[in-house]
PDB file of C-alpha atoms in Angstrom:
ATOM      1  CA  UNK A 505      11.838   7.702 -40.210  1.00 87.00           C
ATOM      2  CA  UNK A 506      14.544   9.537 -42.091  1.00 91.00           C
ATOM      3  CA  UNK A 507      15.182   7.876 -44.819  1.00 89.00           C
ATOM      4  CA  UNK A 508      18.033   8.931 -47.719  1.00 88.00           C
ATOM      5  CA  UNK A 509      20.195   7.203 -50.353  1.00 88.00           C
ATOM      6  CA  UNK A 510      24.080   7.930 -50.886  1.00 90.00           C
ATOM      7  CA  UNK A 511      26.412   6.501 -53.708  1.00 91.00           C
ATOM      8  CA  UNK A 512      29.032   4.875 -51.699  1.00 92.00           C
ATOM      9  CA  UNK A 513      32.788   5.428 -52.523  1.00 90.00           C
ATOM     10  CA  UNK A 514      33.809   2.090 -53.764  1.00 91.00           C
ATOM     11  CA  UNK A 515      33.785  -0.341 -56.876  1.00 90.00           C
ATOM     12  CA  UNK A 516      31.843  -3.754 -56.634  1.00 91.00           C
ATOM     13  CA  UNK A 517      32.149  -6.269 -59.258  1.00 88.00           C
ATOM     14  CA  UNK A 518      30.199  -9.415 -60.112  1.00 84.00           C
ATOM     15  CA  UNK A 519      30.406 -13.631 -59.605  1.00 81.00           C
ATOM     16  CA  UNK A 520      32.764 -13.390 -62.790  1.00 82.00           C
ATOM     17  CA  UNK A 521      35.080 -10.788 -61.371  1.00 82.00           C
ATOM     18  CA  UNK A 522      34.318  -8.305 -63.615  1.00 84.00           C
ATOM     19  CA  UNK A 523      34.054  -4.567 -61.786  1.00 84.00           C
ATOM     20  CA  UNK A 524      30.389  -3.304 -62.482  1.00 85.00           C
ATOM     21  CA  UNK A 525      30.165  -0.009 -60.377  1.00 86.00           C
ATOM     22  CA  UNK A 526      29.576   2.044 -57.572  1.00 89.00           C
ATOM     23  CA  UNK A 527      26.759   0.827 -55.382  1.00 92.00           C
ATOM     24  CA  UNK A 528      24.309   3.445 -53.859  1.00 92.00           C
ATOM     25  CA  UNK A 529      22.818   2.316 -50.577  1.00 94.00           C
ATOM     26  CA  UNK A 530      19.116   3.337 -49.164  1.00 93.00           C
ATOM     27  CA  UNK A 531      19.222   3.693 -45.873  1.00 94.00           C
ATOM     28  CA  UNK A 532      16.079   4.552 -42.836  1.00 94.00           C
ATOM     29  CA  UNK A 533      17.119   5.621 -39.151  1.00 94.00           C
ATOM     30  CA  UNK A 534      14.580   5.590 -35.996  1.00 92.00           C
ATOM     31  CA  UNK A 535      14.664   9.405 -34.974  1.00 89.00           C
ATOM     32  CA  UNK A 536      13.361   8.574 -31.546  1.00 86.00           C
ATOM     33  CA  UNK A 537      16.725   6.228 -30.575  1.00 88.00           C
ATOM     34  CA  UNK A 538      18.983   6.793 -33.747  1.00 90.00           C
ATOM     35  CA  UNK A 539      19.233   2.690 -34.826  1.00 93.00           C
ATOM     36  CA  UNK A 540      18.933   1.657 -38.248  1.00 95.00           C
ATOM     37  CA  UNK A 541      16.042  -0.069 -39.494  1.00 94.00           C
ATOM     38  CA  UNK A 542      15.902   0.061 -43.257  1.00 94.00           C
ATOM     39  CA  UNK A 543      18.479  -1.413 -45.707  1.00 94.00           C
ATOM     40  CA  UNK A 544      19.021  -1.866 -49.378  1.00 93.00           C
ATOM     41  CA  UNK A 545      22.153  -1.786 -51.343  1.00 93.00           C
ATOM     42  CA  UNK A 546      21.679  -1.492 -55.286  1.00 90.00           C
ATOM     43  CA  UNK A 547      23.291  -0.592 -58.237  1.00 86.00           C
ATOM     44  CA  UNK A 548      20.600   0.189 -60.193  1.00 79.00           C
ATOM     45  CA  UNK A 549      20.151   4.196 -60.718  1.00 74.00           C
ATOM     46  CA  UNK A 550      18.081   6.484 -58.224  1.00 71.00           C
ATOM     47  CA  UNK A 551      14.433   5.434 -58.990  1.00 73.00           C
ATOM     48  CA  UNK A 552      11.548   4.084 -56.382  1.00 75.00           C
ATOM     49  CA  UNK A 553      12.410   0.492 -56.535  1.00 79.00           C
ATOM     50  CA  UNK A 554      15.114   0.393 -54.177  1.00 84.00           C
ATOM     51  CA  UNK A 555      13.383   2.802 -51.791  1.00 83.00           C
ATOM     52  CA  UNK A 556      10.444   0.376 -51.876  1.00 82.00           C
ATOM     53  CA  UNK A 557      12.619  -2.311 -50.948  1.00 85.00           C
ATOM     54  CA  UNK A 558      14.250  -0.634 -48.058  1.00 88.00           C
ATOM     55  CA  UNK A 559      10.586   0.017 -47.319  1.00 86.00           C
ATOM     56  CA  UNK A 560       9.874  -3.955 -47.403  1.00 86.00           C
ATOM     57  CA  UNK A 561      13.004  -4.078 -45.110  1.00 91.00           C
ATOM     58  CA  UNK A 562      11.726  -1.992 -42.560  1.00 89.00           C
ATOM     59  CA  UNK A 563       8.139  -3.441 -42.913  1.00 87.00           C
ATOM     60  CA  UNK A 564       8.717  -7.091 -41.963  1.00 88.00           C
ATOM     61  CA  UNK A 565      10.857  -9.056 -39.792  1.00 89.00           C
ATOM     62  CA  UNK A 566      14.061 -10.679 -41.377  1.00 90.00           C
ATOM     63  CA  UNK A 567      14.422 -14.373 -42.185  1.00 87.00           C
ATOM     64  CA  UNK A 568      15.639 -16.584 -39.302  1.00 86.00           C
ATOM     65  CA  UNK A 569      18.967 -17.059 -40.795  1.00 89.00           C
ATOM     66  CA  UNK A 570      19.509 -13.650 -41.266  1.00 93.00           C
ATOM     67  CA  UNK A 571      22.343 -12.969 -38.643  1.00 94.00           C
ATOM     68  CA  UNK A 572      23.864 -16.020 -39.334  1.00 94.00           C
ATOM     69  CA  UNK A 573      23.886 -15.305 -42.743  1.00 92.00           C
ATOM     70  CA  UNK A 574      25.770 -12.266 -42.443  1.00 95.00           C
ATOM     71  CA  UNK A 575      27.912 -12.720 -39.320  1.00 95.00           C
ATOM     72  CA  UNK A 576      25.600  -9.818 -37.270  1.00 95.00           C
ATOM     73  CA  UNK A 577      26.149 -10.520 -33.652  1.00 94.00           C
ATOM     74  CA  UNK A 578      23.741  -7.900 -32.284  1.00 92.00           C
ATOM     75  CA  UNK A 579      20.846  -6.823 -33.766  1.00 93.00           C
ATOM     76  CA  UNK A 580      17.723  -6.246 -32.460  1.00 91.00           C
ATOM     77  CA  UNK A 581      14.522  -7.645 -34.468  1.00 91.00           C
ATOM     78  CA  UNK A 582      12.884  -3.731 -35.757  1.00 88.00           C
ATOM     79  CA  UNK A 583      10.000  -4.054 -38.045  1.00 88.00           C
ATOM     80  CA  UNK A 584       6.757  -1.731 -38.745  1.00 84.00           C
ATOM     81  CA  UNK A 585       5.167   1.110 -40.450  1.00 80.00           C
ATOM     82  CA  UNK A 586       6.615   4.559 -39.152  1.00 80.00           C
ATOM     83  CA  UNK A 587       4.322   7.147 -37.982  1.00 78.00           C
ATOM     84  CA  UNK A 588       6.157   9.615 -40.549  1.00 79.00           C
ATOM     85  CA  UNK A 589       8.737   9.049 -43.101  1.00 78.00           C
ATOM     86  CA  UNK A 590      10.914  12.509 -43.395  1.00 81.00           C
ATOM     87  CA  UNK A 591      12.737  12.393 -46.911  1.00 78.00           C
ATOM     88  CA  UNK A 592      14.449  15.078 -49.461  1.00 73.00           C
ATOM     89  CA  UNK A 593      13.588  16.222 -52.661  1.00 67.00           C
ATOM     90  CA  UNK A 594      15.089  13.467 -54.459  1.00 67.00           C
ATOM     91  CA  UNK A 595      12.177  12.067 -57.436  1.00 64.00           C
ATOM     92  CA  UNK A 596      12.812   8.566 -56.168  1.00 65.00           C
ATOM     93  CA  UNK A 597      11.330   9.676 -52.631  1.00 68.00           C
ATOM     94  CA  UNK A 598       8.559  12.163 -53.529  1.00 66.00           C
ATOM     95  CA  UNK A 599       7.359  10.635 -57.295  1.00 68.00           C
ATOM     96  CA  UNK A 600       3.868   9.765 -57.650  1.00 70.00           C
ATOM     97  CA  UNK A 601       4.824   6.170 -56.774  1.00 68.00           C
ATOM     98  CA  UNK A 602       6.847   6.517 -53.654  1.00 69.00           C
ATOM     99  CA  UNK A 603       4.096   8.877 -52.360  1.00 69.00           C
ATOM    100  CA  UNK A 604       1.244   6.827 -53.769  1.00 69.00           C
ATOM    101  CA  UNK A 605       2.493   3.906 -51.707  1.00 69.00           C
ATOM    102  CA  UNK A 606       3.400   5.423 -48.541  1.00 67.00           C
ATOM    103  CA  UNK A 607      -0.421   6.775 -48.322  1.00 67.00           C
ATOM    104  CA  UNK A 608      -1.769   2.666 -48.979  1.00 66.00           C
ATOM    105  CA  UNK A 609       0.116   1.809 -45.990  1.00 63.00           C
ATOM    106  CA  UNK A 610      -1.671   4.773 -44.171  1.00 54.00           C
ATOM    107  CA  UNK A 611       1.817   6.616 -43.507  1.00 57.00           C
ATOM    108  CA  UNK A 612       2.964  10.067 -44.003  1.00 52.00           C
ATOM    109  CA  UNK A 613       6.379  11.609 -46.005  1.00 48.00           C
ATOM    110  CA  UNK A 614       7.174  15.040 -44.671  1.00 48.00           C
ATOM    111  CA  UNK A 615       9.398  16.473 -47.458  1.00 48.00           C
ATOM    112  CA  UNK A 616      12.555  18.377 -46.081  1.00 44.00           C
ATOM    113  CA  UNK A 617      13.280  21.807 -47.579  1.00 51.00           C
ATOM    114  CA  UNK A 618      15.711  21.893 -50.478  1.00 48.00           C
ATOM    115  CA  UNK A 619      19.854  21.960 -49.612  1.00 52.00           C
ATOM    116  CA  UNK A 620      18.764  21.517 -46.117  1.00 56.00           C
ATOM    117  CA  UNK A 621      20.453  18.534 -44.620  1.00 58.00           C
ATOM    118  CA  UNK A 622      20.298  19.468 -41.050  1.00 63.00           C
ATOM    119  CA  UNK A 623      16.513  18.821 -41.283  1.00 69.00           C
ATOM    120  CA  UNK A 624      17.397  15.061 -41.546  1.00 76.00           C
ATOM    121  CA  UNK A 625      20.288  14.720 -38.923  1.00 86.00           C
ATOM    122  CA  UNK A 626      20.159  11.091 -37.748  1.00 89.00           C
ATOM    123  CA  UNK A 627      20.612   9.664 -41.058  1.00 91.00           C
ATOM    124  CA  UNK A 628      22.986  12.125 -42.327  1.00 90.00           C
ATOM    125  CA  UNK A 629      25.024  11.397 -39.120  1.00 91.00           C
ATOM    126  CA  UNK A 630      25.105   7.506 -40.124  1.00 93.00           C
ATOM    127  CA  UNK A 631      25.755   8.242 -43.714  1.00 93.00           C
ATOM    128  CA  UNK A 632      28.719  10.322 -43.057  1.00 92.00           C
ATOM    129  CA  UNK A 633      30.616   7.826 -40.174  1.00 92.00           C
ATOM    130  CA  UNK A 634      29.329   4.586 -42.655  1.00 94.00           C
ATOM    131  CA  UNK A 635      31.092   6.278 -45.576  1.00 92.00           C
ATOM    132  CA  UNK A 636      34.511   6.485 -43.762  1.00 91.00           C
ATOM    133  CA  UNK A 637      34.555   3.116 -43.032  1.00 93.00           C
ATOM    134  CA  UNK A 638      33.684   1.831 -46.921  1.00 92.00           C
ATOM    135  CA  UNK A 639      37.406   3.771 -47.238  1.00 89.00           C
ATOM    136  CA  UNK A 640      39.207   0.983 -45.400  1.00 89.00           C
ATOM    137  CA  UNK A 641      37.178  -1.331 -47.398  1.00 90.00           C
ATOM    138  CA  UNK A 642      38.983  -3.193 -50.769  1.00 87.00           C
ATOM    139  CA  UNK A 643      38.094  -1.049 -53.851  1.00 85.00           C
ATOM    140  CA  UNK A 644      37.599   2.299 -52.697  1.00 86.00           C
ATOM    141  CA  UNK A 645      37.600   5.109 -54.893  1.00 81.00           C
ATOM    142  CA  UNK A 646      38.833   7.509 -51.871  1.00 75.00           C
ATOM    143  CA  UNK A 647      42.050   7.208 -50.067  1.00 69.00           C
ATOM    144  CA  UNK A 648      41.578   6.579 -46.313  1.00 64.00           C
ATOM    145  CA  UNK A 649      44.926   8.598 -45.667  1.00 63.00           C
ATOM    146  CA  UNK A 650      44.595  11.764 -47.602  1.00 65.00           C
ATOM    147  CA  UNK A 651      41.220  11.889 -48.840  1.00 68.00           C
ATOM    148  CA  UNK A 652      42.023  12.259 -52.485  1.00 72.00           C
ATOM    149  CA  UNK A 653      41.056  10.004 -55.594  1.00 74.00           C
ATOM    150  CA  UNK A 654      42.648   6.818 -55.708  1.00 72.00           C
ATOM    151  CA  UNK A 655      41.893   3.598 -58.414  1.00 72.00           C
ATOM    152  CA  UNK A 656      41.735   0.672 -57.602  1.00 71.00           C
ATOM    153  CA  UNK A 657      45.548  -1.061 -57.300  1.00 72.00           C
ATOM    154  CA  UNK A 658      46.422  -3.515 -59.845  1.00 72.00           C
ATOM    155  CA  UNK A 659      45.338  -6.986 -58.520  1.00 73.00           C
ATOM    156  CA  UNK A 660      43.007  -5.642 -56.002  1.00 78.00           C
ATOM    157  CA  UNK A 661      39.831  -8.153 -55.142  1.00 87.00           C
ATOM    158  CA  UNK A 662      36.865  -6.158 -55.203  1.00 88.00           C
ATOM    159  CA  UNK A 663      33.803  -7.463 -53.531  1.00 91.00           C
ATOM    160  CA  UNK A 664      30.536  -8.463 -54.610  1.00 91.00           C
ATOM    161  CA  UNK A 665      27.662  -6.697 -53.653  1.00 90.00           C
ATOM    162  CA  UNK A 666      26.577  -9.334 -51.405  1.00 91.00           C
ATOM    163  CA  UNK A 667      30.363  -9.154 -49.549  1.00 93.00           C
ATOM    164  CA  UNK A 668      30.079  -5.930 -49.496  1.00 95.00           C
ATOM    165  CA  UNK A 669      25.916  -5.852 -48.127  1.00 94.00           C
ATOM    166  CA  UNK A 670      27.451  -8.345 -45.242  1.00 95.00           C
ATOM    167  CA  UNK A 671      30.353  -6.181 -44.241  1.00 96.00           C
ATOM    168  CA  UNK A 672      27.492  -3.029 -44.112  1.00 96.00           C
ATOM    169  CA  UNK A 673      25.663  -5.070 -41.872  1.00 96.00           C
ATOM    170  CA  UNK A 674      28.075  -5.993 -39.606  1.00 96.00           C
ATOM    171  CA  UNK A 675      29.221  -2.183 -39.507  1.00 96.00           C
ATOM    172  CA  UNK A 676      25.565  -1.182 -39.015  1.00 95.00           C
ATOM    173  CA  UNK A 677      24.651  -3.598 -36.029  1.00 96.00           C
ATOM    174  CA  UNK A 678      27.641  -4.349 -34.440  1.00 95.00           C
ATOM    175  CA  UNK A 679      29.499  -1.180 -34.359  1.00 94.00           C
ATOM    176  CA  UNK A 680      27.716   1.904 -35.496  1.00 94.00           C
ATOM    177  CA  UNK A 681      24.585   0.663 -33.301  1.00 93.00           C
ATOM    178  CA  UNK A 682      27.267   0.389 -30.101  1.00 91.00           C
ATOM    179  CA  UNK A 683      29.073   3.517 -30.622  1.00 87.00           C
ATOM    180  CA  UNK A 684      28.117   5.993 -27.411  1.00 84.00           C
ATOM    181  CA  UNK A 685      26.294   8.959 -28.931  1.00 78.00           C
ATOM    182  CA  UNK A 686      27.745  11.931 -27.082  1.00 75.00           C
ATOM    183  CA  UNK A 687      24.338  14.579 -27.303  1.00 70.00           C
ATOM    184  CA  UNK A 688      22.117  11.765 -26.575  1.00 73.00           C
ATOM    185  CA  UNK A 689      24.537  10.842 -23.790  1.00 71.00           C
ATOM    186  CA  UNK A 690      24.206  14.602 -22.191  1.00 69.00           C
ATOM    187  CA  UNK A 691      20.587  14.429 -22.328  1.00 70.00           C
ATOM    188  CA  UNK A 692      20.638  10.840 -20.857  1.00 70.00           C
ATOM    189  CA  UNK A 693      23.418  11.871 -18.276  1.00 75.00           C
ATOM    190  CA  UNK A 694      24.892   8.449 -19.096  1.00 76.00           C
ATOM    191  CA  UNK A 695      26.709   6.981 -22.086  1.00 78.00           C
ATOM    192  CA  UNK A 696      23.966   5.521 -24.350  1.00 83.00           C
ATOM    193  CA  UNK A 697      23.943   4.467 -27.729  1.00 88.00           C
ATOM    194  CA  UNK A 698      21.306   3.159 -30.010  1.00 89.00           C
ATOM    195  CA  UNK A 699      21.074  -0.336 -29.416  1.00 89.00           C
ATOM    196  CA  UNK A 700      20.918   0.906 -25.830  1.00 86.00           C
ATOM    197  CA  UNK A 701      18.071   3.433 -26.159  1.00 84.00           C
ATOM    198  CA  UNK A 702      15.897   1.127 -28.035  1.00 86.00           C
ATOM    199  CA  UNK A 703      16.304  -2.038 -26.080  1.00 85.00           C
ATOM    200  CA  UNK A 704      15.246   0.744 -23.026  1.00 83.00           C
ATOM    201  CA  UNK A 705      12.174   1.980 -24.844  1.00 82.00           C
ATOM    202  CA  UNK A 706      11.545  -1.401 -26.240  1.00 80.00           C
ATOM    203  CA  UNK A 707      11.080  -2.403 -22.588  1.00 77.00           C
ATOM    204  CA  UNK A 708       8.395   0.199 -21.857  1.00 76.00           C
ATOM    205  CA  UNK A 709       6.437   1.062 -24.511  1.00 69.00           C
ATOM    206  CA  UNK A 710       7.557   0.954 -28.157  1.00 63.00           C
ATOM    207  CA  UNK A 711       5.787  -1.800 -30.257  1.00 67.00           C
ATOM    208  CA  UNK A 712       5.972  -2.373 -33.825  1.00 67.00           C
ATOM    209  CA  UNK A 713       2.777  -1.289 -35.681  1.00 69.00           C
ATOM    210  CA  UNK A 714       2.405  -4.411 -38.527  1.00 71.00           C
ATOM    211  CA  UNK A 715       1.792  -4.551 -42.205  1.00 75.00           C
ATOM    212  CA  UNK A 716       0.393  -7.836 -43.644  1.00 76.00           C
ATOM    213  CA  UNK A 717       2.268  -8.862 -47.132  1.00 74.00           C
ATOM    214  CA  UNK A 718      -0.918  -8.585 -48.678  1.00 73.00           C
ATOM    215  CA  UNK A 719      -1.177  -5.031 -48.020  1.00 72.00           C
ATOM    216  CA  UNK A 720       1.917  -4.212 -48.716  1.00 75.00           C
ATOM    217  CA  UNK A 721       2.124  -6.200 -52.043  1.00 71.00           C
ATOM    218  CA  UNK A 722      -1.696  -4.977 -52.703  1.00 68.00           C
ATOM    219  CA  UNK A 723      -0.178  -1.137 -52.478  1.00 68.00           C
ATOM    220  CA  UNK A 724       2.300  -2.065 -55.053  1.00 69.00           C
ATOM    221  CA  UNK A 725      -0.055  -3.596 -57.481  1.00 67.00           C
ATOM    222  CA  UNK A 726       1.249  -7.234 -57.096  1.00 77.00           C
ATOM    223  CA  UNK A 727      -0.437 -10.196 -59.049  1.00 84.00           C
ATOM    224  CA  UNK A 728      -0.226 -13.782 -58.157  1.00 88.00           C
ATOM    225  CA  UNK A 729       0.306 -16.767 -61.148  1.00 92.00           C
ATOM    226  CA  UNK A 730       2.287 -19.772 -60.702  1.00 94.00           C
ATOM    227  CA  UNK A 731       4.662 -22.023 -62.829  1.00 94.00           C
ATOM    228  CA  UNK A 732       7.035 -25.486 -62.510  1.00 95.00           C
ATOM    229  CA  UNK A 733      10.073 -25.308 -60.447  1.00 94.00           C
ATOM    230  CA  UNK A 734      12.777 -27.241 -61.682  1.00 92.00           C
ATOM    231  CA  UNK A 735      16.594 -27.198 -60.515  1.00 89.00           C
ATOM    232  CA  UNK A 736      17.130 -24.314 -62.903  1.00 89.00           C
ATOM    233  CA  UNK A 737      14.408 -22.204 -61.177  1.00 93.00           C
ATOM    234  CA  UNK A 738      11.179 -20.790 -62.494  1.00 94.00           C
ATOM    235  CA  UNK A 739      10.621 -20.151 -66.409  1.00 93.00           C
ATOM    236  CA  UNK A 740       8.319 -16.752 -66.673  1.00 92.00           C
ATOM    237  CA  UNK A 741       7.320 -14.586 -69.259  1.00 86.00           C
ATOM    238  CA  UNK A 742      10.820 -15.564 -71.276  1.00 86.00           C
ATOM    239  CA  UNK A 743      12.889 -15.157 -68.733  1.00 88.00           C
ATOM    240  CA  UNK A 744      14.227 -17.647 -66.121  1.00 91.00           C
ATOM    241  CA  UNK A 745      14.378 -16.534 -62.347  1.00 93.00           C
ATOM    242  CA  UNK A 746      16.060 -18.528 -59.393  1.00 91.00           C
ATOM    243  CA  UNK A 747      18.351 -18.006 -56.248  1.00 88.00           C
ATOM    244  CA  UNK A 748      19.959 -19.662 -53.684  1.00 85.00           C
ATOM    245  CA  UNK A 749      17.262 -19.059 -51.720  1.00 87.00           C
ATOM    246  CA  UNK A 750      14.898 -20.977 -54.467  1.00 91.00           C
ATOM    247  CA  UNK A 751      17.569 -23.328 -54.875  1.00 90.00           C
ATOM    248  CA  UNK A 752      17.106 -24.981 -51.042  1.00 89.00           C
ATOM    249  CA  UNK A 753      13.292 -24.448 -51.662  1.00 91.00           C
ATOM    250  CA  UNK A 754      13.507 -27.052 -54.508  1.00 93.00           C
ATOM    251  CA  UNK A 755      15.773 -29.574 -52.553  1.00 91.00           C
ATOM    252  CA  UNK A 756      13.137 -29.770 -49.425  1.00 90.00           C
ATOM    253  CA  UNK A 757       9.997 -29.692 -51.804  1.00 92.00           C
ATOM    254  CA  UNK A 758      11.033 -30.735 -54.903  1.00 92.00           C
ATOM    255  CA  UNK A 759       9.616 -30.001 -58.502  1.00 93.00           C
ATOM    256  CA  UNK A 760       5.866 -29.164 -59.046  1.00 93.00           C
ATOM    257  CA  UNK A 761       3.989 -25.915 -59.772  1.00 94.00           C
ATOM    258  CA  UNK A 762       4.927 -22.897 -57.574  1.00 95.00           C
ATOM    259  CA  UNK A 763       2.628 -19.830 -56.787  1.00 93.00           C
ATOM    260  CA  UNK A 764       4.422 -16.428 -56.726  1.00 93.00           C
ATOM    261  CA  UNK A 765       3.868 -12.909 -56.769  1.00 88.00           C
ATOM    262  CA  UNK A 766       5.023 -10.103 -58.916  1.00 88.00           C
ATOM    263  CA  UNK A 767       4.666  -6.605 -60.133  1.00 81.00           C
ATOM    264  CA  UNK A 768       4.898  -4.989 -63.680  1.00 75.00           C
ATOM    265  CA  UNK A 769       6.565  -2.246 -61.830  1.00 71.00           C
ATOM    266  CA  UNK A 770      10.095  -5.040 -61.065  1.00 74.00           C
ATOM    267  CA  UNK A 771      10.893  -7.224 -64.231  1.00 79.00           C
ATOM    268  CA  UNK A 772      14.030  -8.427 -62.031  1.00 81.00           C
ATOM    269  CA  UNK A 773      12.241 -10.100 -58.834  1.00 86.00           C
ATOM    270  CA  UNK A 774       9.637 -12.829 -58.124  1.00 90.00           C
ATOM    271  CA  UNK A 775       8.702 -13.760 -54.531  1.00 89.00           C
ATOM    272  CA  UNK A 776       7.609 -17.359 -54.717  1.00 92.00           C
ATOM    273  CA  UNK A 777       5.441 -18.878 -52.377  1.00 90.00           C
ATOM    274  CA  UNK A 778       6.663 -22.174 -50.426  1.00 91.00           C
ATOM    275  CA  UNK A 779       4.004 -24.989 -50.341  1.00 90.00           C
ATOM    276  CA  UNK A 780       3.899 -25.103 -46.245  1.00 82.00           C
ATOM    277  CA  UNK A 781       3.867 -21.270 -46.222  1.00 77.00           C
ATOM    278  CA  UNK A 782       6.261 -18.839 -44.452  1.00 74.00           C
ATOM    279  CA  UNK A 783       8.338 -16.479 -45.958  1.00 77.00           C
ATOM    280  CA  UNK A 784       8.370 -15.849 -49.433  1.00 82.00           C
ATOM    281  CA  UNK A 785      11.422 -16.557 -51.141  1.00 88.00           C
ATOM    282  CA  UNK A 786      12.504 -13.869 -53.629  1.00 87.00           C
ATOM    283  CA  UNK A 787      13.964 -14.993 -56.874  1.00 90.00           C
ATOM    284  CA  UNK A 788      15.907 -13.005 -59.801  1.00 86.00           C
ATOM    285  CA  UNK A 789      16.168 -13.038 -63.503  1.00 84.00           C
ATOM    286  CA  UNK A 790      19.899 -13.880 -64.192  1.00 70.00           C
ATOM    287  CA  UNK A 791      20.500 -11.794 -66.933  1.00 67.00           C
ATOM    288  CA  UNK A 792      18.997  -8.472 -65.816  1.00 59.00           C
ATOM    289  CA  UNK A 793      20.569  -8.875 -62.314  1.00 52.00           C
ATOM    290  CA  UNK A 794      22.766  -6.100 -61.678  1.00 50.00           C
ATOM    291  CA  UNK A 795      21.628  -3.942 -64.736  1.00 51.00           C
ATOM    292  CA  UNK A 796      19.880  -0.559 -64.744  1.00 47.00           C
ATOM    293  CA  UNK A 797      16.111  -1.070 -65.233  1.00 46.00           C
ATOM    294  CA  UNK A 798      13.848   1.904 -66.016  1.00 42.00           C
TER     295      UNK A 798
END
């Protein structure tokens, strides 16, 4: 798997309508097929945390409502740990935290030579095509006509981070993954796209290598605690954590003491354990949401 990060040439806003900056996209591409397998969109500065969230996206199956939530029509459920992560020399990829995590999860990271994007051709191709798509969205900082810088027009409504995430997921799964790759098509002697190749490999020998959530959490030094869940979320360590998913959990099971996991590496997010088991529910600190956290 090749993985990289890129600042997108688009401004996003918060829920109150205020512009909050340009987001960064972390993306992972499977080199055998060209299929996108990892994503993380954030406005945090480059650090190991978004990289770890991209790995979390890649390692585990998605929630059952994932496709419906983002309006995705063509997506293959792909998850598991890769044999090798090919990364560049960014500190978020080769720092002690990132490399130790990869080591604990029984993987390996292969560092590219500095200034050699050709060593990551699959992820570079994806990012290049996606950046062109971003120029068609409101809030872009570059003209899709002449490639020159453009300020957002007065009254132009910017996308929220979640709205942009929806656009990027639909592009990745419903457009990019269905695009015919000319070089691969010549090799296969027929028109093929990442979606087609993965489907063909899936029917023959491709199987995901699973990682348990306990294994993943141990590698990130996660801890467990419990607090009371109310209609306004969970108060922990002086901060209030909430999310739409947590509100749905409250509506289903009501108030009470709920167990959750957290790590000292990330004050912004906790993961609440549903009483009946299943997918962990993320909740975010309201005050810190969208902030740069070192």
